[in-house]
Amino acid sequence: DDEAATACLACGGFVLTAALVAFVVNIAILVWVARDAKARGIDNAVAWMLLVFFAGVPGLVIYLLVRPQGNTVCCPSCNNKRLQVSARCPHCGNT
């Protein structure tokens, strides 16, 4: 039946598109966690990325709760983000 085949194809396309969007969003979240951890001076950013990757939303919530709190600002030396209250930039080491 042509209608059934068309409907099945459309459903499969939707599922594939949804899976691709979910994958892209997960990658974006992992990149954000890595950059945020580095900007906040966290040494084990890869461990946090793995936690968020394997635990999903609960891992992201845990990261958001335990990360060092505070505003991030641009470092005048290297223009990367760092915590405003940190004594040294985690990227370039300057004050």
C-alpha positions as semicolon CSV with decimal commas, in nm:
position;residue;x (nm);y (nm);z (nm)
1;D;0,000;0,000;0,000
2;D;0,155;0,331;-0,109
3;E;-0,010;0,535;0,167
4;A;0,124;0,309;0,440
5;A;0,474;0,321;0,295
6;T;0,461;0,701;0,273
7;A;0,338;0,728;0,632
8;C;0,610;0,491;0,753
9;L;0,874;0,690;0,568
10;A;0,747;1,019;0,713
11;C;0,748;0,875;1,066
12;G;1,100;0,744;1,021
13;G;1,215;1,083;0,894
14;F;1,068;1,252;1,200
15;V;1,239;1,007;1,436
16;L;1,570;1,052;1,255
17;T;1,539;1,432;1,268
18;A;1,451;1,425;1,639
19;A;1,750;1,200;1,711
20;L;1,981;1,431;1,517
21;V;1,852;1,739;1,703
22;A;1,898;1,561;2,038
23;F;2,254;1,466;1,941
24;V;2,342;1,824;1,840
25;V;2,192;1,963;2,162
26;N;2,391;1,712;2,370
27;I;2,715;1,809;2,196
28;A;2,639;2,179;2,252
29;I;2,577;2,115;2,623
30;L;2,903;1,920;2,654
31;V;3,098;2,201;2,487
32;W;2,932;2,456;2,717
33;V;3,018;2,248;3,027
34;A;3,381;2,222;2,916
35;R;3,412;2,597;2,850
36;D;3,228;2,692;3,169
37;A;3,441;2,457;3,379
38;K;3,760;2,599;3,229
39;A;3,642;2,958;3,284
40;R;3,566;2,877;3,648
41;G;3,910;2,723;3,703
42;I;3,790;2,363;3,736
43;D;4,079;2,130;3,651
44;N;3,874;1,819;3,570
45;A;3,647;1,955;3,297
46;V;3,664;1,623;3,109
47;A;3,527;1,438;3,412
48;W;3,234;1,681;3,428
49;M;3,174;1,635;3,056
50;L;3,165;1,257;3,103
51;L;2,924;1,288;3,395
52;V;2,690;1,507;3,191
53;F;2,724;1,277;2,890
54;F;2,639;0,958;3,079
55;A;2,394;1,100;3,337
56;G;2,218;1,348;3,108
57;V;2,000;1,613;3,270
58;P;2,069;1,496;3,629
59;G;2,443;1,524;3,559
60;L;2,397;1,876;3,425
61;V;2,197;1,973;3,734
62;I;2,471;1,832;3,960
63;Y;2,733;2,031;3,769
64;L;2,532;2,352;3,797
65;L;2,491;2,302;4,172
66;V;2,854;2,224;4,258
67;R;3,047;2,450;4,018
68;P;3,209;2,761;4,167
69;Q;2,951;3,038;4,168
70;G;3,009;3,392;4,052
71;N;3,014;3,613;3,749
72;T;3,251;3,546;3,462
73;V;3,434;3,833;3,295
74;C;3,677;3,862;3,006
75;C;4,043;3,844;3,099
76;P;4,218;4,163;2,983
77;S;4,526;3,963;2,880
78;C;4,380;3,677;2,674
79;N;4,010;3,773;2,632
80;N;3,893;3,433;2,760
81;K;3,625;3,410;3,028
82;R;3,726;3,371;3,393
83;L;3,559;3,408;3,731
84;Q;3,555;3,770;3,841
85;V;3,673;3,678;4,194
86;S;3,963;3,454;4,083
87;A;4,313;3,582;4,144
88;R;4,453;3,442;3,818
89;C;4,309;3,361;3,478
90;P;4,289;2,981;3,429
91;H;4,376;3,024;3,061
92;C;4,683;3,249;3,063
93;G;4,775;3,269;3,433
94;N;4,778;3,650;3,445
95;T;4,607;3,849;3,717
